[in-house]
Amino acid sequence: MSSAAFKAAAGAAGIGGVTGGGILINNHLSNNRFTIKELIFEHKTKVAITEAKCTSLLEEKVSGESDPKYREFLTGCTRDKKVGDLLKGFTLMPTGGDYEAKWKKRFTKYKQAKQGTAFPIKDVVLGDSDSENTEEHLKKLKDGCSNQWSKAVTGNEEQTYLDALKDWCSLEETKNDG
């Protein structure tokens, strides 16, 4: 084989190798793409908004969290995740009406659950002389529960904190209702 023919054959093989390698790399990269839905599911502090324009984008493929399409989705189609979002199957107990007796019973038991200076929910504190029969005092538990339920998630919430919110603040029957 002449030197010129060899160089031409080697050049063609090189181009074919580069093209084949490019296809191989492209296939590998496309397999490492995620849907926006997958990334949002893993996100600790954001939750997708269920508007039509947003839900239609959930199956879009993106390269990762730095992908411009994903960043745009975060800006326009998510909200901060609230602690209540972590409490699947539980509802914040409403105030007023038929729920007053339940709030009063929980208030009494909440005061009794104090250990030393610590209450079951760190940021919901009652005074020693507070009474379930005084609306201002009862409001401390109701508002405290509401504030904690609506608080933005940090991603570091402990299970004991979440369990305490379920036990003291949820509409569902708990050990504190008996």
GROMACS .gro file of C-alpha atoms in nm:
model
  178
    1MET     CA    1   0.000   0.000   0.000
    2SER     CA    2   0.137   0.337  -0.092
    3SER     CA    3   0.208   0.595   0.170
    4ALA     CA    4  -0.068   0.824   0.037
    5ALA     CA    5  -0.326   0.542   0.039
    6PHE     CA    6  -0.224   0.447   0.393
    7LYS     CA    7  -0.262   0.807   0.512
    8ALA     CA    8  -0.607   0.833   0.349
    9ALA     CA    9  -0.720   0.505   0.507
   10ALA     CA   10  -0.586   0.609   0.848
   11GLY     CA   11  -0.760   0.947   0.817
   12ALA     CA   12  -1.092   0.782   0.731
   13ALA     CA   13  -1.055   0.541   1.023
   14GLY     CA   14  -0.977   0.835   1.251
   15ILE     CA   15  -1.285   1.025   1.140
   16GLY     CA   16  -1.498   0.712   1.182
   17GLY     CA   17  -1.354   0.660   1.530
   18VAL     CA   18  -1.424   1.018   1.630
   19THR     CA   19  -1.777   0.997   1.493
   20GLY     CA   20  -1.840   0.663   1.662
   21GLY     CA   21  -1.693   0.793   1.987
   22GLY     CA   22  -1.912   1.102   1.962
   23ILE     CA   23  -2.221   0.887   1.920
   24LEU     CA   24  -2.116   0.670   2.214
   25ILE     CA   25  -2.057   0.973   2.438
   26ASN     CA   26  -2.386   1.132   2.330
   27ASN     CA   27  -2.577   0.812   2.413
   28HIS     CA   28  -2.406   0.793   2.751
   29LEU     CA   29  -2.488   1.156   2.830
   30SER     CA   30  -2.850   1.126   2.721
   31ASN     CA   31  -2.888   0.826   2.954
   32ASN     CA   32  -2.767   1.045   3.241
   33ARG     CA   33  -3.051   1.294   3.200
   34PHE     CA   34  -3.329   1.335   3.452
   35THR     CA   35  -3.685   1.448   3.433
   36ILE     CA   36  -3.772   1.765   3.623
   37LYS     CA   37  -4.016   1.551   3.822
   38GLU     CA   38  -3.731   1.325   3.942
   39LEU     CA   39  -3.520   1.620   4.054
   40ILE     CA   40  -3.810   1.796   4.231
   41PHE     CA   41  -3.897   1.473   4.414
   42GLU     CA   42  -3.542   1.466   4.557
   43HIS     CA   43  -3.543   1.838   4.645
   44LYS     CA   44  -3.566   1.885   5.022
   45THR     CA   45  -3.707   2.237   5.034
   46LYS     CA   46  -3.920   2.283   4.719
   47VAL     CA   47  -4.249   2.137   4.600
   48ALA     CA   48  -4.402   2.166   4.251
   49ILE     CA   49  -4.707   2.383   4.195
   50THR     CA   50  -4.995   2.191   4.034
   51GLU     CA   51  -5.083   2.441   3.762
   52ALA     CA   52  -5.130   2.308   3.408
   53LYS     CA   53  -4.833   2.503   3.269
   54CYS     CA   54  -4.611   2.352   3.539
   55THR     CA   55  -4.733   1.991   3.536
   56SER     CA   56  -4.681   1.976   3.160
   57LEU     CA   57  -4.309   2.047   3.217
   58LEU     CA   58  -4.250   1.774   3.477
   59GLU     CA   59  -4.150   1.511   3.218
   60GLU     CA   60  -3.898   1.744   3.046
   61LYS     CA   61  -3.546   1.598   3.042
   62VAL     CA   62  -3.269   1.808   3.196
   63SER     CA   63  -2.899   1.743   3.254
   64GLY     CA   64  -2.917   1.820   3.626
   65GLU     CA   65  -2.988   2.090   3.882
   66SER     CA   66  -2.777   2.347   3.696
   67ASP     CA   67  -2.969   2.301   3.370
   68PRO     CA   68  -3.134   2.633   3.269
   69LYS     CA   69  -3.471   2.460   3.208
   70TYR     CA   70  -3.465   2.319   3.562
   71ARG     CA   71  -3.361   2.654   3.714
   72GLU     CA   72  -3.648   2.824   3.528
   73PHE     CA   73  -3.891   2.559   3.655
   74LEU     CA   74  -3.773   2.622   4.014
   75THR     CA   75  -3.839   2.994   3.973
   76GLY     CA   76  -4.186   2.976   3.818
   77CYS     CA   77  -4.334   2.642   3.916
   78THR     CA   78  -4.235   2.566   4.275
   79ARG     CA   79  -4.299   2.696   4.623
   80ASP     CA   80  -4.114   2.647   4.947
   81LYS     CA   81  -4.198   2.316   5.108
   82LYS     CA   82  -4.376   2.364   5.442
   83VAL     CA   83  -4.342   2.140   5.747
   84GLY     CA   84  -4.707   2.041   5.693
   85ASP     CA   85  -4.604   1.893   5.355
   86LEU     CA   86  -4.384   1.648   5.545
   87LEU     CA   87  -4.678   1.534   5.758
   88LYS     CA   88  -4.847   1.322   5.494
   89GLY     CA   89  -5.187   1.195   5.605
   90PHE     CA   90  -5.222   1.457   5.879
   91THR     CA   91  -5.417   1.783   5.881
   92LEU     CA   92  -5.370   2.085   6.105
   93MET     CA   93  -5.662   2.094   6.349
   94PRO     CA   94  -5.894   2.388   6.276
   95THR     CA   95  -5.963   2.645   6.545
   96GLY     CA   96  -6.303   2.739   6.680
   97GLY     CA   97  -6.638   2.567   6.669
   98ASP     CA   98  -6.648   2.196   6.736
   99TYR     CA   99  -6.274   2.176   6.796
  100GLU     CA  100  -6.251   2.390   7.111
  101ALA     CA  101  -6.300   2.096   7.349
  102LYS     CA  102  -6.026   1.901   7.170
  103TRP     CA  103  -5.788   2.200   7.186
  104LYS     CA  104  -5.857   2.241   7.558
  105LYS     CA  105  -5.790   1.873   7.630
  106ARG     CA  106  -5.464   1.887   7.434
  107PHE     CA  107  -5.365   2.212   7.608
  108THR     CA  108  -5.397   2.045   7.950
  109LYS     CA  109  -5.198   1.740   7.840
  110TYR     CA  110  -4.940   1.959   7.664
  111LYS     CA  111  -4.869   2.143   7.988
  112GLN     CA  112  -4.834   1.809   8.167
  113ALA     CA  113  -4.592   1.683   7.901
  114LYS     CA  114  -4.339   1.955   7.989
  115GLN     CA  115  -4.011   1.799   8.101
  116GLY     CA  116  -3.808   2.041   8.310
  117THR     CA  117  -3.820   2.358   8.105
  118ALA     CA  118  -3.878   2.183   7.770
  119PHE     CA  119  -4.212   2.144   7.598
  120PRO     CA  120  -4.271   1.874   7.333
  121ILE     CA  121  -4.253   2.140   7.057
  122LYS     CA  122  -3.957   2.366   7.133
  123ASP     CA  123  -4.114   2.687   6.998
  124VAL     CA  124  -4.459   2.635   7.153
  125VAL     CA  125  -4.421   2.746   7.514
  126LEU     CA  126  -4.693   2.788   7.777
  127GLY     CA  127  -4.665   2.972   8.107
  128ASP     CA  128  -4.696   2.787   8.437
  129SER     CA  129  -5.012   2.980   8.522
  130ASP     CA  130  -5.165   2.949   8.173
  131SER     CA  131  -5.510   2.790   8.167
  132GLU     CA  132  -5.704   2.614   7.893
  133ASN     CA  133  -6.006   2.822   7.998
  134THR     CA  134  -5.838   3.151   7.901
  135GLU     CA  135  -5.863   3.212   7.526
  136GLU     CA  136  -5.537   3.413   7.522
  137HIS     CA  137  -5.352   3.116   7.674
  138LEU     CA  138  -5.523   2.857   7.453
  139LYS     CA  139  -5.428   3.071   7.153
  140LYS     CA  140  -5.058   3.010   7.234
  141LEU     CA  141  -5.099   2.642   7.150
  142LYS     CA  142  -5.326   2.700   6.849
  143ASP     CA  143  -5.108   2.973   6.697
  144GLY     CA  144  -4.789   2.787   6.785
  145CYS     CA  145  -4.915   2.479   6.604
  146SER     CA  146  -5.024   2.684   6.303
  147ASN     CA  147  -4.688   2.864   6.284
  148GLN     CA  148  -4.490   2.539   6.305
  149TRP     CA  149  -4.714   2.366   6.048
  150SER     CA  150  -4.662   2.656   5.803
  151LYS     CA  151  -4.289   2.696   5.862
  152ALA     CA  152  -4.057   2.653   5.563
  153VAL     CA  153  -3.867   2.324   5.555
  154THR     CA  154  -3.493   2.341   5.612
  155GLY     CA  155  -3.423   1.978   5.526
  156ASN     CA  156  -3.296   1.913   5.879
  157GLU     CA  157  -3.628   1.843   6.055
  158GLU     CA  158  -3.598   1.567   6.312
  159GLN     CA  159  -3.856   1.290   6.332
  160THR     CA  160  -3.926   1.367   6.700
  161TYR     CA  161  -4.026   1.722   6.602
  162LEU     CA  162  -4.256   1.594   6.325
  163ASP     CA  163  -4.410   1.336   6.558
  164ALA     CA  164  -4.475   1.605   6.821
  165LEU     CA  165  -4.658   1.818   6.563
  166LYS     CA  166  -4.874   1.519   6.470
  167ASP     CA  167  -4.948   1.442   6.836
  168TRP     CA  168  -5.032   1.796   6.949
  169CYS     CA  169  -5.150   1.983   6.640
  170SER     CA  170  -5.323   1.743   6.402
  171LEU     CA  171  -5.692   1.691   6.352
  172GLU     CA  172  -5.647   1.314   6.355
  173GLU     CA  173  -5.699   1.123   6.680
  174THR     CA  174  -5.378   1.092   6.880
  175LYS     CA  175  -5.270   0.951   7.215
  176ASN     CA  176  -5.346   1.296   7.359
  177ASP     CA  177  -5.719   1.272   7.291
  178GLY     CA  178  -5.795   0.985   7.529
   0.00000   0.00000   0.00000
